[in-house]
Short mmCIF file of C-alpha atoms in Angstrom, two decimals:
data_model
loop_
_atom_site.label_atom_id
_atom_site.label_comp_id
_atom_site.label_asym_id
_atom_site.label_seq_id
_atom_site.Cartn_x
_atom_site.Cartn_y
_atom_site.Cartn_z
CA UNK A 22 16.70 108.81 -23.00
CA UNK A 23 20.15 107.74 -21.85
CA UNK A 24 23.38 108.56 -24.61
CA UNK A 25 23.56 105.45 -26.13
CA UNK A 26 19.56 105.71 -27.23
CA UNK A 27 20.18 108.85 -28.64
CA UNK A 28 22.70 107.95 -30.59
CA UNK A 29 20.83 104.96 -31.36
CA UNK A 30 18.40 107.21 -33.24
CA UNK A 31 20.79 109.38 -34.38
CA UNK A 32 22.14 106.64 -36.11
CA UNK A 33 18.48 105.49 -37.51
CA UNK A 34 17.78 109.21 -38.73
CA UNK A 35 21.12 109.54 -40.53
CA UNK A 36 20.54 106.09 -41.99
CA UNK A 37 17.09 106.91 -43.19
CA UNK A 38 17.86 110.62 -44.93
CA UNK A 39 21.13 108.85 -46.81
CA UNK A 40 18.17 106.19 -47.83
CA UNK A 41 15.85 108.67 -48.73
CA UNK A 42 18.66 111.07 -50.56
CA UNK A 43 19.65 108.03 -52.72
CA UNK A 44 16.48 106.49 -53.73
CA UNK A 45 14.96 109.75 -54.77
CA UNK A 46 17.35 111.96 -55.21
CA UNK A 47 20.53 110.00 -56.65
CA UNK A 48 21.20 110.04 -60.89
CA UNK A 49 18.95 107.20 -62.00
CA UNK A 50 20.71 104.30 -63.58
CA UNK A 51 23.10 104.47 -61.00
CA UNK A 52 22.31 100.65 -60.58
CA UNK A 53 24.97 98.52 -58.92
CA UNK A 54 27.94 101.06 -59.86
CA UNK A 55 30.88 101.16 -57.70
CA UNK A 56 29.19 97.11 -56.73
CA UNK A 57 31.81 94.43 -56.41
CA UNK A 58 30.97 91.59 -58.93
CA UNK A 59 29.65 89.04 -57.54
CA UNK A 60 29.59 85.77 -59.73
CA UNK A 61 27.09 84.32 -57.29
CA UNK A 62 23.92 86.38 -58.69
CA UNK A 63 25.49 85.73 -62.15
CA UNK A 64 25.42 81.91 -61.50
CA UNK A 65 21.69 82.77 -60.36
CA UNK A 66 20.59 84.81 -62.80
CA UNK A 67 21.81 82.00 -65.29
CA UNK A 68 19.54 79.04 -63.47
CA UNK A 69 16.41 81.80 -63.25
CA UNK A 70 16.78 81.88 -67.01
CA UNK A 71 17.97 78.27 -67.82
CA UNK A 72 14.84 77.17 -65.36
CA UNK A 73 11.80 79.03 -67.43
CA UNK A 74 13.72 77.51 -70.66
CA UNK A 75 13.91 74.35 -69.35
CA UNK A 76 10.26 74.50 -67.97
CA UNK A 77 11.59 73.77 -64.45
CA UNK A 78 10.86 75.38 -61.11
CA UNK A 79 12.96 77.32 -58.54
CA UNK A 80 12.40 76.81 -54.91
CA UNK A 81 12.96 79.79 -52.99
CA UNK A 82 13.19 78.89 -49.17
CA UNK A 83 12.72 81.91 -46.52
CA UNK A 84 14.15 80.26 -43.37
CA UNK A 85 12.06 80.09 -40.35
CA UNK A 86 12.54 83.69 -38.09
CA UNK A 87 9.84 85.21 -37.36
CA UNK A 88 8.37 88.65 -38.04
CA UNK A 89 8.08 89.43 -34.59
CA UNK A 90 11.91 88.49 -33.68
CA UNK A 91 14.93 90.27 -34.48
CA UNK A 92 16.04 87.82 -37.07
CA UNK A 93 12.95 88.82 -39.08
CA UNK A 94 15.08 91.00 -40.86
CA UNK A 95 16.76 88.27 -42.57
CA UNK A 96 12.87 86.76 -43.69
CA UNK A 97 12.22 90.66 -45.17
CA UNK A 98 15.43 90.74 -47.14
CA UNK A 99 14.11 86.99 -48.33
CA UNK A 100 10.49 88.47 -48.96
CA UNK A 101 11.99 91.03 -51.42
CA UNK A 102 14.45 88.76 -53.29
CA UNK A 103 11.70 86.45 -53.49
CA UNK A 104 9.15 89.19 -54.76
CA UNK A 105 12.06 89.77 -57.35
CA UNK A 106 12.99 86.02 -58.40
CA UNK A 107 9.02 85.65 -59.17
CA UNK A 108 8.85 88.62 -61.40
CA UNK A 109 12.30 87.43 -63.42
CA UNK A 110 10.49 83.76 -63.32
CA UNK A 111 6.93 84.99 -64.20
CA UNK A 112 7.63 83.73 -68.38
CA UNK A 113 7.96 80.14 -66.40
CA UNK A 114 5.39 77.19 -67.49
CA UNK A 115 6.34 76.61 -63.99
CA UNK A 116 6.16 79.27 -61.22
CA UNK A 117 8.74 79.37 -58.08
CA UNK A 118 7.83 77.49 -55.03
CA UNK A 119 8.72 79.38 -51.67
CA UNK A 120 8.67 77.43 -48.68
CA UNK A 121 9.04 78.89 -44.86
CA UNK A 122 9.14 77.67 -41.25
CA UNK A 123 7.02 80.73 -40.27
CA UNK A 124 3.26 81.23 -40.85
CA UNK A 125 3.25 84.76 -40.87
CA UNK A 126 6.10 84.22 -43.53
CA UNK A 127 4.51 81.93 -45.41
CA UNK A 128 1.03 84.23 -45.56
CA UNK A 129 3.41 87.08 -46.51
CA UNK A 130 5.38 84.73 -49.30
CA UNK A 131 2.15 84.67 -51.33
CA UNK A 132 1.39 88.22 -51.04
CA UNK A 133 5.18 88.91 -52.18
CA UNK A 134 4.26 86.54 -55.15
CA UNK A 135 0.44 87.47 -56.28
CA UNK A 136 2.31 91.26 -56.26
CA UNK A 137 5.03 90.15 -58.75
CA UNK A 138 2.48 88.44 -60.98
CA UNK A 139 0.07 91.54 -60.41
CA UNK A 140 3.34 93.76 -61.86
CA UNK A 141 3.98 91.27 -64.38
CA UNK A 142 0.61 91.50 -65.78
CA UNK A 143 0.17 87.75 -65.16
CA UNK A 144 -2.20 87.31 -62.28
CA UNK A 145 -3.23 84.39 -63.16
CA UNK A 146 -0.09 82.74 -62.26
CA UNK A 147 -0.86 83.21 -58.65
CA UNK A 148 -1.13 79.75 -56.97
CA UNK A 149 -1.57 80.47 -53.39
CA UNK A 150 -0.44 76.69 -52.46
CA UNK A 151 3.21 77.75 -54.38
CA UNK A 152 3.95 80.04 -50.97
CA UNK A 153 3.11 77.54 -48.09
CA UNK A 154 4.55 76.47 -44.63
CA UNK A 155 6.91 73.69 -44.73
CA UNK A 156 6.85 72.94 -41.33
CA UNK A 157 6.41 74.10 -38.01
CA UNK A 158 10.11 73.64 -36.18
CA UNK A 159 13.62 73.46 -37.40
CA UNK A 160 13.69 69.70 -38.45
CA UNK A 161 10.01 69.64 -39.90
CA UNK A 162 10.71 73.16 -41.75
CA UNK A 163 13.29 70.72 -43.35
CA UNK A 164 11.08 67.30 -43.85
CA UNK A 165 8.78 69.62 -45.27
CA UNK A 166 11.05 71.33 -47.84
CA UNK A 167 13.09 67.70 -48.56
CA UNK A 168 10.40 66.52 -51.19
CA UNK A 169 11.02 69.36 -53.47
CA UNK A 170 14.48 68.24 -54.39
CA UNK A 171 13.10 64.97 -55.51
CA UNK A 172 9.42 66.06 -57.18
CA UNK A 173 7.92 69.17 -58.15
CA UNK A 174 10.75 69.31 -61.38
CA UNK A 175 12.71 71.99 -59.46
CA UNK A 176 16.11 72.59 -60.85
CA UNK A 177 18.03 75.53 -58.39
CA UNK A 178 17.04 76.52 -55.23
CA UNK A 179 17.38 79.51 -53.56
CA UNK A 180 17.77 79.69 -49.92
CA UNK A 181 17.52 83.19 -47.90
CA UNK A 182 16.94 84.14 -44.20
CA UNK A 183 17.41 82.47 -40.91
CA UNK A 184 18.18 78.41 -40.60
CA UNK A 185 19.58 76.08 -38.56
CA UNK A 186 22.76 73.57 -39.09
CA UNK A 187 20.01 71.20 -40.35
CA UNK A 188 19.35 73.18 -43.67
CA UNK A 189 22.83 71.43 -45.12
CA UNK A 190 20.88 68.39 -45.96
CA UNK A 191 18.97 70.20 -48.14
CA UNK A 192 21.68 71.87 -49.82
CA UNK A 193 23.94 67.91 -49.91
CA UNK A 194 20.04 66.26 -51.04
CA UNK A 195 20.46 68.75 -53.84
CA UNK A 196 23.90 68.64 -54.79
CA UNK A 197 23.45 65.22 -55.62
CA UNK A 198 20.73 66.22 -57.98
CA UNK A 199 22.76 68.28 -59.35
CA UNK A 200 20.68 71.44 -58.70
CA UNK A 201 21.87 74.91 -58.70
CA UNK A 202 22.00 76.49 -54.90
CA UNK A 203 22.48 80.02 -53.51
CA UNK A 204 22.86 80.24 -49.74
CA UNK A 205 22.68 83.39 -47.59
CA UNK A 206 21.32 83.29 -43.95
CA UNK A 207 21.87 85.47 -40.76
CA UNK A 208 22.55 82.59 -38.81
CA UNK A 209 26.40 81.67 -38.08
CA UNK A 210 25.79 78.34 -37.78
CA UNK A 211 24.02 77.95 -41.15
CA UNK A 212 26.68 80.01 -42.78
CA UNK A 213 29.51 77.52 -41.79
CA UNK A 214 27.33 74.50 -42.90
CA UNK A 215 26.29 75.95 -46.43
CA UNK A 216 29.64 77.15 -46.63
CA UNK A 217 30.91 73.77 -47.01
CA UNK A 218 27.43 72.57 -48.96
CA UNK A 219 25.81 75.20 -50.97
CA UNK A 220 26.98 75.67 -54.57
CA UNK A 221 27.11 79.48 -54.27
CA UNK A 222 27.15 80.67 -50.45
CA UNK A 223 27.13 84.09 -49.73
CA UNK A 224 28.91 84.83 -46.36
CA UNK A 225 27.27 87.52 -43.77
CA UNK A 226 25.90 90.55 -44.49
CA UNK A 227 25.73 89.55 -48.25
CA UNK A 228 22.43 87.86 -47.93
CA UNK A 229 21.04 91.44 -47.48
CA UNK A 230 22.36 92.70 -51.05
CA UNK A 231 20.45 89.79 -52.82
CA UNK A 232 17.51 92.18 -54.05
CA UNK A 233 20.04 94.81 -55.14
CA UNK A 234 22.20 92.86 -57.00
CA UNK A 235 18.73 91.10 -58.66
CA UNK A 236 18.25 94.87 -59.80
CA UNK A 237 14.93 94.93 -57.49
CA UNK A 238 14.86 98.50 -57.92
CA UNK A 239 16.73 101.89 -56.74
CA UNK A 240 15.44 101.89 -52.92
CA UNK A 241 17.63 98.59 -52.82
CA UNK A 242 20.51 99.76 -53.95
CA UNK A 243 20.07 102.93 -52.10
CA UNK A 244 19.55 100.75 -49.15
CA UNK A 245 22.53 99.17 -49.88
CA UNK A 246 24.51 102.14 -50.77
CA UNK A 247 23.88 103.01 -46.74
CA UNK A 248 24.84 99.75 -45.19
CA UNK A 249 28.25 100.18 -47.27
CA UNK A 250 28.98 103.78 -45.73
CA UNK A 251 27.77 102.45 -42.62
CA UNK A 252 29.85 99.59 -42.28
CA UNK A 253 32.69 102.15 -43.53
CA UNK A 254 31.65 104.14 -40.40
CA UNK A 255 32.19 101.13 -37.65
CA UNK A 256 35.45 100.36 -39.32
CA UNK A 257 36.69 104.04 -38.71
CA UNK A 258 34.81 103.77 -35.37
CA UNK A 259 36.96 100.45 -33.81
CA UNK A 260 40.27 101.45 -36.03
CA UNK A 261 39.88 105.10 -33.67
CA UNK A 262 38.97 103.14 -30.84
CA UNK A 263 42.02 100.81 -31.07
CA UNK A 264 44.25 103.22 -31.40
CA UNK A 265 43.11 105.91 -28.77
CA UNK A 266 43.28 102.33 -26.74
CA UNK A 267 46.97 101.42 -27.51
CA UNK A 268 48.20 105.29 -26.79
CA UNK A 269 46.69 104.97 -23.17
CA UNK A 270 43.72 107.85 -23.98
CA UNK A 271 40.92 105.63 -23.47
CA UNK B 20 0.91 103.64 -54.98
CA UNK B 21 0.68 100.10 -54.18
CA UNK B 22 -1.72 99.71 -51.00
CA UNK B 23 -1.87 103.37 -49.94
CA UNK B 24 -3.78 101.73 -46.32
CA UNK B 25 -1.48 99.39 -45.79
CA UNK B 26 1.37 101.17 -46.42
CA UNK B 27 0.22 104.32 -43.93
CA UNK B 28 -0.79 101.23 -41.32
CA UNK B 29 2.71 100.32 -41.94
CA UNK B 30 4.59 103.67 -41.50
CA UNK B 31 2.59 104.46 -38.48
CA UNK B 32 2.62 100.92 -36.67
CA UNK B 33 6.55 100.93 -37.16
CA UNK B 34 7.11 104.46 -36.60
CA UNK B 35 4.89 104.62 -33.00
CA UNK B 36 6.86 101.29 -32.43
CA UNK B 37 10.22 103.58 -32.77
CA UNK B 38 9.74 105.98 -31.07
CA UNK B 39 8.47 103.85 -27.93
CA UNK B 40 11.50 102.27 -28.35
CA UNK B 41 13.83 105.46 -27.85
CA UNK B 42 11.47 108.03 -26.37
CA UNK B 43 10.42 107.68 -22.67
CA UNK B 44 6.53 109.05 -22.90
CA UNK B 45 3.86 106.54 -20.73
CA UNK B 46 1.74 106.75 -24.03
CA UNK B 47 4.26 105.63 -26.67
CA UNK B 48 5.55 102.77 -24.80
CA UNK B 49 1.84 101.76 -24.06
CA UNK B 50 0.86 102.06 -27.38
CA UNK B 51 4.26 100.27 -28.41
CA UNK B 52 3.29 97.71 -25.77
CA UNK B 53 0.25 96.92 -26.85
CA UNK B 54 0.54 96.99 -30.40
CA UNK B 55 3.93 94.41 -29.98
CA UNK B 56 1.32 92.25 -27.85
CA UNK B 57 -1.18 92.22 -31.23
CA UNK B 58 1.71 91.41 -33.66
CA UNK B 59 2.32 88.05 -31.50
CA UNK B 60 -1.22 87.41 -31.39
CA UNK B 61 -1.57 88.01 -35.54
CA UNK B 62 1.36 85.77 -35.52
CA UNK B 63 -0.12 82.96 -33.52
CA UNK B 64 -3.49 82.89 -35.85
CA UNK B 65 -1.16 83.16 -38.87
CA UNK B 66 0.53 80.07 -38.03
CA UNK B 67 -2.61 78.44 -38.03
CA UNK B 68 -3.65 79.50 -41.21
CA UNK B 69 -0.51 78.53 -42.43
CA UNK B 70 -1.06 75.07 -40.88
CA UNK B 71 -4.43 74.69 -42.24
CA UNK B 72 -3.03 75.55 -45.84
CA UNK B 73 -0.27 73.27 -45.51
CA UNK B 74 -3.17 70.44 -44.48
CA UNK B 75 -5.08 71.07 -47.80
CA UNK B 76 -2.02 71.50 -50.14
CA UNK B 77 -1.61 67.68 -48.91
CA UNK B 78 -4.77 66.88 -49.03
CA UNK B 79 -5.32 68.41 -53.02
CA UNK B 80 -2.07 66.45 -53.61
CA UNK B 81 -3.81 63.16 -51.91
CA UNK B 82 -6.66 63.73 -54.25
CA UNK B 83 -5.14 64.60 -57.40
CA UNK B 84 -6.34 62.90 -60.46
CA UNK B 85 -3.04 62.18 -61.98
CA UNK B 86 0.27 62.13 -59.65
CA UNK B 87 -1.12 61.24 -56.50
CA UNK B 88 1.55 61.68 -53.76
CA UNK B 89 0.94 59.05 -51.23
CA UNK B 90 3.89 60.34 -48.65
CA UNK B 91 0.85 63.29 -48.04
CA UNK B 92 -1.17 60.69 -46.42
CA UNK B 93 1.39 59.79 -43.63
CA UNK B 94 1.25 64.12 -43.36
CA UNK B 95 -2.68 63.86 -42.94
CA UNK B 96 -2.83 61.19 -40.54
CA UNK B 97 -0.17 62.73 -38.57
CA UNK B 98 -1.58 65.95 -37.88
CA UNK B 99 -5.41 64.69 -37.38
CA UNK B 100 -3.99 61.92 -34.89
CA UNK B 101 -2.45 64.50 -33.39
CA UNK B 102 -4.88 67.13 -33.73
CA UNK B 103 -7.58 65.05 -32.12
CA UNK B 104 -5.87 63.38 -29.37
CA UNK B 105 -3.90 66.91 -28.12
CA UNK B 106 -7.39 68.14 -27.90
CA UNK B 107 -9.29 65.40 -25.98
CA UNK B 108 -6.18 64.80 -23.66
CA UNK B 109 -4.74 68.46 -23.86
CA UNK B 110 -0.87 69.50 -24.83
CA UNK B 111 0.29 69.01 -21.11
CA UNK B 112 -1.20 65.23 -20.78
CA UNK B 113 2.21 63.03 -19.73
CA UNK B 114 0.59 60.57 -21.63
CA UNK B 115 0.30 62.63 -24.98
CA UNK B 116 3.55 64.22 -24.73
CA UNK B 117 5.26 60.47 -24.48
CA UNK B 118 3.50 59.73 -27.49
CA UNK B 119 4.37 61.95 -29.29
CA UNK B 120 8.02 62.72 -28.19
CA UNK B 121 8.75 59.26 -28.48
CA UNK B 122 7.70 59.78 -32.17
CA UNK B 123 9.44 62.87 -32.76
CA UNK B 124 12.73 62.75 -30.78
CA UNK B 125 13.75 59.15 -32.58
CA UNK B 126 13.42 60.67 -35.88
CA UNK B 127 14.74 63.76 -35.42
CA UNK B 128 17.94 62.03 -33.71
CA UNK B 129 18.18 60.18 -37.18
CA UNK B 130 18.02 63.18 -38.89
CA UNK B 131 20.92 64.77 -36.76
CA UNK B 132 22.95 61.58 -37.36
CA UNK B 133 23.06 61.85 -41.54
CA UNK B 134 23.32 65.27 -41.36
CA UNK B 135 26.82 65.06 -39.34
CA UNK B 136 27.24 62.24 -41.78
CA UNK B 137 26.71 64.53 -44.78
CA UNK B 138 28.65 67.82 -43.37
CA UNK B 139 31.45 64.89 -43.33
CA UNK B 140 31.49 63.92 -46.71
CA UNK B 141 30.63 67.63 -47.82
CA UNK B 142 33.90 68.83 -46.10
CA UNK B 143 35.80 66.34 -47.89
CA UNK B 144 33.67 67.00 -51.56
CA UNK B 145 34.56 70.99 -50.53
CA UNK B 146 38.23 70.65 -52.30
CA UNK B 147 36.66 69.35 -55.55
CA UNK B 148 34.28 71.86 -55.85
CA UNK B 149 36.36 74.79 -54.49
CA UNK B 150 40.20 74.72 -54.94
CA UNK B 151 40.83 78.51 -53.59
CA UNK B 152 42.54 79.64 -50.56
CA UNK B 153 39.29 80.16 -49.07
CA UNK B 154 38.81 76.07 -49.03
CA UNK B 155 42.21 75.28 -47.64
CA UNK B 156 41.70 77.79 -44.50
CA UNK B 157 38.68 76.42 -43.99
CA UNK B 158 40.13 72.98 -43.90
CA UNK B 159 42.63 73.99 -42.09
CA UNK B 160 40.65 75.95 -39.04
CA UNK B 161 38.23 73.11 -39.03
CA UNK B 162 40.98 70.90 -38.19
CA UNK B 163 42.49 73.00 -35.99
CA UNK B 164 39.32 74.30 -34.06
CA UNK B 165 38.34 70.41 -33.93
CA UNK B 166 42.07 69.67 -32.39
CA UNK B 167 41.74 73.27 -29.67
CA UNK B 168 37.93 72.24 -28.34
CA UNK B 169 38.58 68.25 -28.30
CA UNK B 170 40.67 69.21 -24.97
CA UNK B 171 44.13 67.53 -26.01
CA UNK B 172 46.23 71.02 -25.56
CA UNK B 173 44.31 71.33 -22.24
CA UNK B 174 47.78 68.86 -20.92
CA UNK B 175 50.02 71.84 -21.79
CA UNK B 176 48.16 74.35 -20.31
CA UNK B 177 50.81 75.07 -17.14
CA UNK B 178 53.21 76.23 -20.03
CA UNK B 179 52.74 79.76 -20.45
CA UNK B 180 53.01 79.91 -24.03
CA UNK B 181 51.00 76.92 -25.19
CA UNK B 182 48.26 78.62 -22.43
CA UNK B 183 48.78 81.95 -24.82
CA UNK B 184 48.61 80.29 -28.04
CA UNK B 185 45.66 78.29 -27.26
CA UNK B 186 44.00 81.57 -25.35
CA UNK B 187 44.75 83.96 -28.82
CA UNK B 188 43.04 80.94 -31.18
CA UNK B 189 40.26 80.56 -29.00
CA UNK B 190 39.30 84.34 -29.23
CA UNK B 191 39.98 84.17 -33.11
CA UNK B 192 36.73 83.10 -33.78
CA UNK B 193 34.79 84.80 -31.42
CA UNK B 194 36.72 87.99 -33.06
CA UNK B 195 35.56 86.83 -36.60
CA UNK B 196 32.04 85.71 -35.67
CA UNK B 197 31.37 89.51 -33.70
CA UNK B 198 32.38 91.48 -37.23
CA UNK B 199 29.67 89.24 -39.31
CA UNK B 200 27.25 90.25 -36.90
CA UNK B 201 28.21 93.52 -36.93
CA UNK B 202 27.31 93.51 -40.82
CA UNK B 203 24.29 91.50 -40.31
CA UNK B 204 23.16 94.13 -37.53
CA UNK B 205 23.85 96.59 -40.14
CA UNK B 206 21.90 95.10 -42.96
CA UNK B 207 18.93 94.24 -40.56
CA UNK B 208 18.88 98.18 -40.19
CA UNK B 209 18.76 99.41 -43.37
CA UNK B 210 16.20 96.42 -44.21
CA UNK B 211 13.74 97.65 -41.58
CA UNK B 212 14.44 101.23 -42.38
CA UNK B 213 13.28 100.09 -46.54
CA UNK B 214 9.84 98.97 -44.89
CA UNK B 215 9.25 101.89 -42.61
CA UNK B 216 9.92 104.41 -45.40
CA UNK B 217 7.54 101.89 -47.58
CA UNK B 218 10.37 101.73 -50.07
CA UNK B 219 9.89 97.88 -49.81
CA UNK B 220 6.15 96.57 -48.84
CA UNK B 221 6.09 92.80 -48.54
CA UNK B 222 2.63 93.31 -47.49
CA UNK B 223 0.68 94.71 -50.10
CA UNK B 224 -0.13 92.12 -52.59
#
């Protein structure tokens, strides 16, 4: 194991005990204190609730990395706000649609959803054709998820996880329907486009504070808790580094 | 607990993963190997469940009693033309591949085409919907990104300040794009960490 492995998994180990220490061990209804507001999930929270009064459906889209890839991150942090958005939706005549450009995503996106109705006490909302592939590569993923903004009486949409430039024709196609859109991906490229499309982008490493902010439960805003003090720690780490730099040490 | 198999599947899958990762033992990395080589192969066969759902979702919708969606038929005849003929003839037949790139390619050219039509339009809708400071830097780097890789400073490169200037903006971005990754690296972590101490299980419906 060469130094930067080990503190690779230094790192990890740290990471997981400050986890750990503040899921199970932190005051409970610590939720989302010392959180900046972010009117975003407000705006969302308000079209979950305004879509089960309305009897409309949202349309929660996972992006199209998969599991076995390192942007398969991004589709977990979707899997969990989507587990989330289905539980706050399960009151709905009409259940969420999720739509991915994975099949190992979309096979997970109606497990996330037949556990939320499970925990809702609602199993029989479960429709496992409401969790489905949209398509196979980038521009079918989006032919495939294009038909929702025009049938299927959805009314916000919800897009999470990795995409390509192409998913700002989704977010324009809906815009002009005037439905409700929160962006977050992992992808740069995606983040620039829905910047200048999506209703309510979220920029970076937000799209990984989605299920804490939707109150998913305490091992997500422990989770979060961490990637704040780590992020704190690579700040310190390249501030040090730039200054040892300038005064000729390093 | 939710799935107690699953979940101890889980741990140990991801943990034995781990440690092959960082740890130099011949049976870790074997066993990390191997079980890396079975994820792509799940993968593969969960595509094509996916595929085959996504076939009868159209074809229920084809068949509904009330609402038919006829678009689902163009889906259906797609894939079975496509299906059939990729099996008689095989993926790498010249033939097939024409066929079906000449398909593909044209539309998804078309596609490209309105969406830099609609990132356009959305740039210019951008200072109706958002009247911040965040929307006029954004107009303005667009602009001045668009200006920097068009090539038309590239005449006053032999001065050494333009050279500089044009040098300093190019790494600007490059600067801004490595500390979002840096967070998105950092959220990735503590995301996998949630599953490997089960504290989120997207797998146990």
């Amino acid at each position: 194991m060469n130094l930067g492995q080990l503190f690779g998994l230094i790192i990890i180990l740290i990471s997981a005990g400050l986890i750990l220490y503040f899921w199970l061990l932190d005051k409970p209804g610590r939720f989302l204190r010392g959180f900046r507001p972010m009117p975003g999930f407000q705006r969302l929270r308000r079209a979950i609730g305004l879509s089960v009064e309305q009897g409309n459906r949202l349309h929660i889209s996972l992006g199209k990395a998969s599991l076995v890839n390192p942007a398969g991150a991004s589709s977990l942090a979707a899997l969990a706000a989507l587990e989330r958005i289905a539980r706050m939706s399960s009151l709905s005549d009409r259940p969420p649609i999720a739509s991915s450009g994975d099949g190992a995503l979309a096979i997970l996106s109606q497990d996330a959803m037949r556990s939320a109705y499970r925990l809702s006490n609602s199993p029989e909302l479960h429709d496992p054709d409401r969790g489905r592939l949209a398509g196979a590569t980038p521009l079918s993923f989006l032919a495939g998820m294009l038909p929702l903004v025009h049938g299927e009486h959805v009314s916000a949409h919800v897009l999470l996880g990795n995409f390509g430039s192409e998913i700002a024709l989704l977010a324009e196609a809906a815009n002009q329907k005037e439905q409700f859109t929160l962006a977050a991906s992992d992808s740069l490229t995606a983040q620039a486009v829905l910047y200048a499309t999506a209703q309510e982008p979220l920029i970076g490493e937000e799209l990984f504070a989605v299920s804490a902010y939707l109150l998913a439960g305490p091992q997500h805003t422990a989770s979060l808790r961490v990637h704040d003090l780590l992020r704190l720690g690579v700040i310190a780490a390249i501030l040090i580094l730039v200054i040892l730099s300038l005064a000729g040490v390093l | 607990m939710r799935a107690p198999f699953a979940t101890a599947v889980a741990i140990g899958v991801g943990l034995v993963i781990l440690l092959g990762y960082f740890m130099p033992i011949p049976i870790l990395q074997n066993a990390r190997s191997l079980l890396l080589d079975w994820a792509v192969i799940l993968s593969s066969v969960a595509l094509l469940v996916a595929i085959f759902n996504l076939f009868f979702v159209h074809f229920r919708r084809l068949a509904a009693p009330k609402r038919r969606d006829y678009y689902s038929l163009f889906l259906i005849i797609g894939f079975v033309m496509t299906l059939v003929i990729g099996l008689i003839f095989g993926s790498t037949d010249p033939q097939y591949q024409r066929v079906v790139t000449s398909i593909q390619m044209p539309i998804e050219a078309s596609l490209m085409a309105i969406l830099a039509l609609s990132l356009a339009y959305a740039s210019l809708r951008l200072f109706q919907r958002r009247s911040g400071v965040l929307a006029v830097i954004f107009a303005i780097s667009a602009v001045v990104f668009l200006i920097l890789f068009s090539g038309l400073l590239s005449v006053g490169n032999s001065l050494p300040l333009i050279r500089e200037v044009t040098a300093f903006l190019q790494r600007l971005p490059v600067a801004g794009a490595r500390g979002i990754l840096l967070g998105i690296a950092l959220g990735s972590l503590t995301t996998g960490l949630r599953v490997l101490l089960a504290a989120d299980r997207p797998y146990s419906g």
